[in-house]
Short mmCIF file of C-alpha atoms in Angstrom, two decimals:
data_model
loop_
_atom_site.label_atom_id
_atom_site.label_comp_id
_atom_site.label_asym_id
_atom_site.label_seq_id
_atom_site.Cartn_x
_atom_site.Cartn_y
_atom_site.Cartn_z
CA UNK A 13 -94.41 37.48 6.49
CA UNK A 14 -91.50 39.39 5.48
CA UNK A 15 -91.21 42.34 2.67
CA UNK A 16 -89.71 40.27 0.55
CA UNK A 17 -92.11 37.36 1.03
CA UNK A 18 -94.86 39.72 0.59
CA UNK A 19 -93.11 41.19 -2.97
CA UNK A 20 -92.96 37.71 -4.26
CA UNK A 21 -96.68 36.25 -2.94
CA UNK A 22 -97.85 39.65 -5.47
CA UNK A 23 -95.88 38.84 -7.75
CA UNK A 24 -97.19 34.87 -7.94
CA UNK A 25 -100.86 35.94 -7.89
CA UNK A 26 -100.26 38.50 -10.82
CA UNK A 27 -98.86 35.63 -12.90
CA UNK A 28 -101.44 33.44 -12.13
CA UNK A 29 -103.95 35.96 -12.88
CA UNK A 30 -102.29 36.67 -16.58
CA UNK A 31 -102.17 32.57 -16.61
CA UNK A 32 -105.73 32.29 -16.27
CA UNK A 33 -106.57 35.80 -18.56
CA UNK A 34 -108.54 37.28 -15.50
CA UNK A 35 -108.62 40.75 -14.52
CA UNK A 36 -108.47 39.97 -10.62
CA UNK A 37 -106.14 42.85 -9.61
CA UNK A 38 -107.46 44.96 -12.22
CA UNK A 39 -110.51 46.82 -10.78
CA UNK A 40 -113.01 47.23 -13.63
CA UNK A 41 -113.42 50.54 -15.09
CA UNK A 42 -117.04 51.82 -14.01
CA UNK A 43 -119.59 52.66 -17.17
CA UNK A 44 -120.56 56.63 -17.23
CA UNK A 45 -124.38 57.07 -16.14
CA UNK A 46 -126.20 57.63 -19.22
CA UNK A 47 -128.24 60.96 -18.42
CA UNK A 48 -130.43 63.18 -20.86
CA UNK A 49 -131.35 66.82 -20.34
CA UNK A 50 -134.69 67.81 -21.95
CA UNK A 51 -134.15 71.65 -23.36
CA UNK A 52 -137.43 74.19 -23.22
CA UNK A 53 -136.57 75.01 -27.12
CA UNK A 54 -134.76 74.22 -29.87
CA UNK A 55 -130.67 74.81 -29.19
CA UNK A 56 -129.69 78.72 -28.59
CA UNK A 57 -127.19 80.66 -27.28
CA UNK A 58 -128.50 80.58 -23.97
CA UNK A 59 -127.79 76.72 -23.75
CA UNK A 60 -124.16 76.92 -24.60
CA UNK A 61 -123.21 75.69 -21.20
CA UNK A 62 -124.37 72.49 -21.53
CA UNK A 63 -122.58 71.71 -24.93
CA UNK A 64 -119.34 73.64 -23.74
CA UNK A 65 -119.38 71.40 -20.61
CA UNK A 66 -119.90 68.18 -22.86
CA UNK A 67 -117.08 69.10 -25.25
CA UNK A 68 -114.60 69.65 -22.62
CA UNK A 69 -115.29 66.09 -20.96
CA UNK A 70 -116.36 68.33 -17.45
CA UNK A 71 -119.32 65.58 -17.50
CA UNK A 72 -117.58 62.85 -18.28
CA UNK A 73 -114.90 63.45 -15.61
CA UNK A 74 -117.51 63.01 -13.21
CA UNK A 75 -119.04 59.60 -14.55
CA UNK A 76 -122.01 60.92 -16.50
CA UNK A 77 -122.65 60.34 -20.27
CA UNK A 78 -125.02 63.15 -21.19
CA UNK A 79 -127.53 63.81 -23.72
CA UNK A 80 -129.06 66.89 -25.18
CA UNK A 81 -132.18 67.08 -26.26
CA UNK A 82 -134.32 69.73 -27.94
CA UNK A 83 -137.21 70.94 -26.61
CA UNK A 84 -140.68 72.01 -27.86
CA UNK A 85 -141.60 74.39 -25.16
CA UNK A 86 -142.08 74.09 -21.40
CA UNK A 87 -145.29 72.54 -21.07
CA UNK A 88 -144.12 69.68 -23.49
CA UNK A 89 -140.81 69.08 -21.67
CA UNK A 90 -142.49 69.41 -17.84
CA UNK A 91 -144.98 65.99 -18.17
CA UNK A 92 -141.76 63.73 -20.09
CA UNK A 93 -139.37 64.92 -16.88
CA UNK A 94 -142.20 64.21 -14.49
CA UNK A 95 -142.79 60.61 -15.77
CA UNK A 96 -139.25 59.57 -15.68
CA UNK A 97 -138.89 59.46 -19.72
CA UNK A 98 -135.70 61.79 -19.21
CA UNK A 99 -133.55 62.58 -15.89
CA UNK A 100 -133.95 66.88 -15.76
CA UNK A 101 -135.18 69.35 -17.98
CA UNK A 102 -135.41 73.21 -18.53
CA UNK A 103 -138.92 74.81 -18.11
CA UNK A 104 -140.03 78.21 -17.26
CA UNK A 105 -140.77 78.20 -13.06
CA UNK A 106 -144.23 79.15 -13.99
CA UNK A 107 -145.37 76.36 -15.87
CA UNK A 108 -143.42 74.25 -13.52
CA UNK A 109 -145.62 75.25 -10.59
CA UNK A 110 -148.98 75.28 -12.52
CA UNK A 111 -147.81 71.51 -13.63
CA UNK A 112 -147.82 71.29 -9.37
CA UNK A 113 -150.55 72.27 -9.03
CA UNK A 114 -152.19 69.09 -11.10
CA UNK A 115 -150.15 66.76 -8.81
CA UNK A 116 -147.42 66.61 -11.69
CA UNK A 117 -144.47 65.77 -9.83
CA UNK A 118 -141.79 68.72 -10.63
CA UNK A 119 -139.18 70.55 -8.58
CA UNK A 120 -137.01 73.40 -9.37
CA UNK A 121 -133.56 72.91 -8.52
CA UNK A 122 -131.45 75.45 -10.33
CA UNK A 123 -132.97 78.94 -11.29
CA UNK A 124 -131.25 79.61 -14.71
CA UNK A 125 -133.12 82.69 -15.29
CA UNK A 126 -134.25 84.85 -12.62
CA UNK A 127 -135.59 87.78 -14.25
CA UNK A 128 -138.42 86.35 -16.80
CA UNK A 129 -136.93 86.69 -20.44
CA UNK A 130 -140.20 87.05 -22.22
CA UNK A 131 -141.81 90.35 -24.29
CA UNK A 132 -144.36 90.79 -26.36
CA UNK A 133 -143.27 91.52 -30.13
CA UNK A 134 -145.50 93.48 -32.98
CA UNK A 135 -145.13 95.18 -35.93
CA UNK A 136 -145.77 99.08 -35.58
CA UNK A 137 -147.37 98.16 -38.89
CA UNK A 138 -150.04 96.33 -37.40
CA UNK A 139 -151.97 99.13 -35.93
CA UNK A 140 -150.41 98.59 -32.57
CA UNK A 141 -148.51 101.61 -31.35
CA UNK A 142 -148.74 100.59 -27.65
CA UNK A 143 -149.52 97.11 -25.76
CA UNK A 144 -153.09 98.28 -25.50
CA UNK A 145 -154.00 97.80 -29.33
CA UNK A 146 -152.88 94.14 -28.96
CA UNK A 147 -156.58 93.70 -27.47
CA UNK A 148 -158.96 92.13 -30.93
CA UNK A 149 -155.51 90.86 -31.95
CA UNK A 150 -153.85 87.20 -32.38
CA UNK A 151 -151.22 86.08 -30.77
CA UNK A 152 -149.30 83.07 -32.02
CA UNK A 153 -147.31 80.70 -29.63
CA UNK A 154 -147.45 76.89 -29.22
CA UNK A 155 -150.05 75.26 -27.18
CA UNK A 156 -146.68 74.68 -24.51
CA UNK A 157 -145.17 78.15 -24.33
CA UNK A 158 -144.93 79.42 -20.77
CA UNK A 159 -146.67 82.94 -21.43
CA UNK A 160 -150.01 81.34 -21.83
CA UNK A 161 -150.61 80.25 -18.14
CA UNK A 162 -149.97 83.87 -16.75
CA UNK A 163 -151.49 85.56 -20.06
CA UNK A 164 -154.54 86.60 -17.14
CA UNK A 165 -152.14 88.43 -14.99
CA UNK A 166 -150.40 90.10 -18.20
CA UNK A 167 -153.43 91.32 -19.91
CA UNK A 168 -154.66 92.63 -16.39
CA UNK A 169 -151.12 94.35 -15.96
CA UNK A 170 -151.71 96.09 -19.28
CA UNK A 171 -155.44 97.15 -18.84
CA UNK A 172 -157.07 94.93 -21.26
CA UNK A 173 -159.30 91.65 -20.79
CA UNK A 174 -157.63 88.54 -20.94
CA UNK A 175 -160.69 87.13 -23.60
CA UNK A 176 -160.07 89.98 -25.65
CA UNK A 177 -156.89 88.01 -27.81
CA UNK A 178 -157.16 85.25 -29.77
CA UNK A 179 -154.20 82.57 -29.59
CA UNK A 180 -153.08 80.85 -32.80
CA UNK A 181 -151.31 77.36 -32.37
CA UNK A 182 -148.15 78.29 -34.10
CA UNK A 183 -144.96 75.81 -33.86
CA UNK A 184 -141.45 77.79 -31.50
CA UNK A 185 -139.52 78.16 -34.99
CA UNK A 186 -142.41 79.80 -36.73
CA UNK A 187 -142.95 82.59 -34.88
CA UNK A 188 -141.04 85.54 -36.94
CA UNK A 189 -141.92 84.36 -39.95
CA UNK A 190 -145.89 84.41 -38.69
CA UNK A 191 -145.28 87.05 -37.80
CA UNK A 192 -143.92 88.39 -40.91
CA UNK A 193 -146.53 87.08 -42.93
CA UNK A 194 -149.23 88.54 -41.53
CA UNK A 195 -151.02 85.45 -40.12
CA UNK A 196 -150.33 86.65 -36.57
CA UNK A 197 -149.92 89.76 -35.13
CA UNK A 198 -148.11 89.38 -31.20
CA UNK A 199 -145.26 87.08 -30.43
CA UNK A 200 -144.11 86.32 -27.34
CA UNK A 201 -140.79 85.24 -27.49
CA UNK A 202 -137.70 84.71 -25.37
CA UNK A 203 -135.40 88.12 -25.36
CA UNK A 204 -132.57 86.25 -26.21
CA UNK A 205 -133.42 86.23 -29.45
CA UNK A 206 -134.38 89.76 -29.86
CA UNK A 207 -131.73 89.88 -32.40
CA UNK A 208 -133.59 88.12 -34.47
CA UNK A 209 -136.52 90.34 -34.28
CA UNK A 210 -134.32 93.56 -34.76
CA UNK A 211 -132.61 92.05 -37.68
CA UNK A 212 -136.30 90.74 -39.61
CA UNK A 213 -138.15 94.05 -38.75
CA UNK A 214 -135.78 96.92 -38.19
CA UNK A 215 -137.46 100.37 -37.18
CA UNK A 216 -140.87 98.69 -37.42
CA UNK A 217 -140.78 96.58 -34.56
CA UNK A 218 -142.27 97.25 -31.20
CA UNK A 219 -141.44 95.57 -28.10
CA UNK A 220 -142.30 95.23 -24.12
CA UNK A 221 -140.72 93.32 -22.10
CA UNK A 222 -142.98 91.32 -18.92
CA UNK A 223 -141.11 93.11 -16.80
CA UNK A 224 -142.07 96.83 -17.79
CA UNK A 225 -145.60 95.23 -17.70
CA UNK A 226 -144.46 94.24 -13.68
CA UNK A 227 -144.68 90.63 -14.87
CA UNK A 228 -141.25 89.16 -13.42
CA UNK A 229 -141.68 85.65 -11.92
CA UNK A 230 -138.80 83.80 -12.52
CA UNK A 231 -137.81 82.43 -15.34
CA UNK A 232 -136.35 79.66 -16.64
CA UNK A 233 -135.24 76.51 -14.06
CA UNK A 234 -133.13 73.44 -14.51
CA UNK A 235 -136.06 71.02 -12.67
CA UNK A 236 -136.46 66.84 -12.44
CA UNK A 237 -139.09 64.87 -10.97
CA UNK A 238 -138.95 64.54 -6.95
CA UNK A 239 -138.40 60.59 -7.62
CA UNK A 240 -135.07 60.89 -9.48
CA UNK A 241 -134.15 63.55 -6.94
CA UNK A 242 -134.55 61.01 -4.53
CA UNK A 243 -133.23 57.89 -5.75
CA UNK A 244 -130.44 59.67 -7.78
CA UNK A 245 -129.55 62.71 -5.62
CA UNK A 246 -125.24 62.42 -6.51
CA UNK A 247 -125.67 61.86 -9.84
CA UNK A 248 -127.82 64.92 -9.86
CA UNK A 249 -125.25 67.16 -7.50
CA UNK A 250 -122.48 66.23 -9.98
CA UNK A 251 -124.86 67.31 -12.76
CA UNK A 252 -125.47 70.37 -11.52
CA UNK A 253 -122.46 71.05 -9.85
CA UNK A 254 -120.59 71.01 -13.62
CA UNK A 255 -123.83 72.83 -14.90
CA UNK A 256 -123.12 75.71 -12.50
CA UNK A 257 -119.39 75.66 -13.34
CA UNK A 258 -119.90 76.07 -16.97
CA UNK A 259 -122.30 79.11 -16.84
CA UNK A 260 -119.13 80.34 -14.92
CA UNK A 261 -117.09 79.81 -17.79
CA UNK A 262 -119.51 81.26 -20.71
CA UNK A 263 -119.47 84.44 -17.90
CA UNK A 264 -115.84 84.62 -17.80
CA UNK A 265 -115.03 83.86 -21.80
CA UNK A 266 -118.19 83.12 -23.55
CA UNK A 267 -116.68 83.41 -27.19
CA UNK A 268 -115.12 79.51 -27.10
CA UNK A 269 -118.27 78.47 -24.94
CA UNK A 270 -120.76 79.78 -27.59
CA UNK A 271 -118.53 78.48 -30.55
CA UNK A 272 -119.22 74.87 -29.42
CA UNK A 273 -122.88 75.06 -29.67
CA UNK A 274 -122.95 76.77 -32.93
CA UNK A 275 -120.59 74.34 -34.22
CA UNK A 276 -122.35 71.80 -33.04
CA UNK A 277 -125.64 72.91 -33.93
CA UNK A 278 -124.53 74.53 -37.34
CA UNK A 279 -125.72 78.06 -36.51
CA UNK A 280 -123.83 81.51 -36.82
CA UNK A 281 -121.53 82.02 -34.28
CA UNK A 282 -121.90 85.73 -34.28
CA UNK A 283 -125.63 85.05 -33.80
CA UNK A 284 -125.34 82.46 -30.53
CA UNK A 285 -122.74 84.93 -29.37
CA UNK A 286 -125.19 87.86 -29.55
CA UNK A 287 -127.90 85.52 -28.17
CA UNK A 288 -126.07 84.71 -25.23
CA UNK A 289 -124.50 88.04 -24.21
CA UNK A 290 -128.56 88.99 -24.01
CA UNK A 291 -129.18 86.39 -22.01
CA UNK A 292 -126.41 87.46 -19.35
CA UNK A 293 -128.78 89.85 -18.13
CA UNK A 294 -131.28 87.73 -17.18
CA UNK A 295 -129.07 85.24 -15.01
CA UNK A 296 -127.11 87.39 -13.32
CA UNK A 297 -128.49 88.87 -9.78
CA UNK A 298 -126.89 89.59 -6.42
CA UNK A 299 -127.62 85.67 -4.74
CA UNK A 300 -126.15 83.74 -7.68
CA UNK A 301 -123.17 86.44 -6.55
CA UNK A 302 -123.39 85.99 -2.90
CA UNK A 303 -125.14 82.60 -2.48
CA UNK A 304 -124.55 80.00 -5.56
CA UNK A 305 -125.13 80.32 -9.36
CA UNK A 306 -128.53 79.03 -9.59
CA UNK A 307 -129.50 79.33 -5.87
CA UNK A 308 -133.76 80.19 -5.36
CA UNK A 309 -134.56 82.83 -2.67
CA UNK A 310 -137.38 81.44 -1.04
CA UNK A 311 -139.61 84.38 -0.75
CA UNK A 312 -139.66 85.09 -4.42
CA UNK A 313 -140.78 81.48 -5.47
CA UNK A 314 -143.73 81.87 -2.65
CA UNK A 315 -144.81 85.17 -4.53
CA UNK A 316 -144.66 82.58 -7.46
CA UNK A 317 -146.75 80.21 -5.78
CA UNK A 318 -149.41 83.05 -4.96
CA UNK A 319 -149.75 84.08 -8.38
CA UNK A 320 -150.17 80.94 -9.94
CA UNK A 321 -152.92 79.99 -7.21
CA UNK A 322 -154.46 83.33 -7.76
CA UNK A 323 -154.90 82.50 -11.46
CA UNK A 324 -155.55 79.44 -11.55
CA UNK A 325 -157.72 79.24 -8.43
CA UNK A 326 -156.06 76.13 -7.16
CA UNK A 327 -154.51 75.09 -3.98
CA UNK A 328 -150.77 74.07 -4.84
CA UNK A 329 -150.16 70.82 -2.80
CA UNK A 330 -147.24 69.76 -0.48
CA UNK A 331 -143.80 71.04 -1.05
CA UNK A 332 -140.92 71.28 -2.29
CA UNK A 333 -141.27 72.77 -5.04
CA UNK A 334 -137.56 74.09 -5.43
CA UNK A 335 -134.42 73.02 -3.70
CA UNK A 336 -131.08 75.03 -3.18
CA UNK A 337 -129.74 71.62 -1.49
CA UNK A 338 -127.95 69.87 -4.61
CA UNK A 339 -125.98 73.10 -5.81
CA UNK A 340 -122.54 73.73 -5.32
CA UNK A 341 -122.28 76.73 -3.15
CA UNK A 342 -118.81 77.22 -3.54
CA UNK A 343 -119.60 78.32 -7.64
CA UNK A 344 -120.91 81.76 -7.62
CA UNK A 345 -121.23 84.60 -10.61
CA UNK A 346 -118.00 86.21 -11.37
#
């Protein structure tokens, strides 16, 4: 057959396929994956990524429809990721490998925060000039927040006994004003929202951070459950792969990436702006600089492992329980 046969044989078969209202030359355009990503807390600066990536169509460029979803601390959004209800989720490490530890199937597979952001927040006020007067105290968090599982090893850090608090069920949004009020006296709250806390108490407020107390696992982790890992593992590399690239961006010019979530969110942009150039601090690190943004080192998540066996006097089972494998190691910190 000829070129000019050939022109007019694809030429017939595109008339016939008009004639008969078929798309048979057409390929059909393939749906987006739907995909939802299960927050730790209710929208802050620190997730800005995700809603700047979402806005610019960085997602949907690489076939996946996503959803964000608030959270209600890490211990609620751990079991709903673990039984399939949503695709990944954002949890503190800890509670991620105390869920292991119960068989709850979990794995870390992009370390968002590798320095832990809690502290411990009071009111000078209160009769509590130092973190040893928090002992006879209450300390208000919800029954999910990620201090409570290592609340042993913190109380032993500052010299007190871990029975020696009493823990008021408070809900994540209600914590400054309980604090406020009177009805509890500790917080333990995320530092990127220490603006918050400097704005509502001023010169009275006292502060530690875990770390001064030589608390520092790490922090917060992008995780899913080892089944989606395994029956979705390129959905989840493009996933992360744009994850990684927008916490690039927010480094780089985090005014337009924080705008986004504030405007879609209907908070102060000043505020989500403040919120995230806190939480800058507790991301950045030399192997997100020389390895990937998000990468684990090993050794660290074993002293993890240690401490959470330690307290909790359990064995953790089989591995893994973090994986460096779906990042994109060309996308480091700037």
């Amino acid at each position: 057959m000829n070129c000019i046969t050939r022109r007019l044989a694809v030429i017939a078969a595109a008339q016939i396929g008009i004639l008969l209202g078929t798309a048979a030359i057409a390929p059909a355009a393939q749906a987006a994956e739907k995909m939802t990503i299960l927050l730790n807390w209710v929208p802050q600066g620190d997730h800005s990524p995700y809603y700047y990536a979402r806005k610019m169509g960085w997602y949907a460029d690489e076939g996946i429809d996503l959803t964000i979803e608030g959270g209600r601390g890490s211990g609620a959004t751990i079991p709903r990721v673990a039984a399939g209800q949503v695709q990944v989720g954002i949890a503190d490490m800890a509670n991620i490998l105390e869920g292991r530890s119960k068989n709850i199937d979990a794995v870390g597979v992009m370390a968002l925060y590798v320095n832990t952001a809690f502290g411990l927040y009071w009111k000078k006020g209160g009769n509590i000039a130092s973190p040893k007067d928090i002992a006879g105290k209450k300390i208000g968090a919800p029954a999910g927040d990620a201090v409570r599982p290592i609340w042993p090893v913190i109380a032993k850090n500052i010299g007190i006994p871990a029975d020696s608090v009493t823990w008021v069920n408070i809900a994540p949004e209600a914590k400054v004003a309980s604090l406020q009020a009177g009805i509890i006296d500790v917080s333990p709250h995320l530092y990127s929202v220490h603006d918050v806390y400097e704005k509502s108490f001023g010169k009275d407020l006292g502060y530690v951070s875990l770390r001064e107390l030589g608390v520092n696992p790490y922090g917060l982790s992008i995780f899913t459950s080892g089944a989606y890992m395994k029956s979705n593992p390129e959905t989840l590399r493009k996933f992360l792969k744009v994850s990684q690239k927008a916490i690039r961006a927010c480094f780089e010019n985090p005014k337009p990436c924080t705008e986004v979530l504030a405007s879609e969110t209907s908070q102060n942009a000043e505020d989500v702006l403040a919120n995230w150039k806190r939480v800058e601090t507790l991301i950045a690190d030399d192997i997100g600089r020389k390895v990937a943004i998000g990468a684990y080192d090993p050794e660290r998540v074993q002293a993890d492992v240690a401490m959470i066996e330690t307290l909790f006097n359990v064995k953790l089972g089989p591995g893994p329980y973090f994986t460096n494998e779906y990042l994109d190691k060309s996308i480091k910190l700037p």
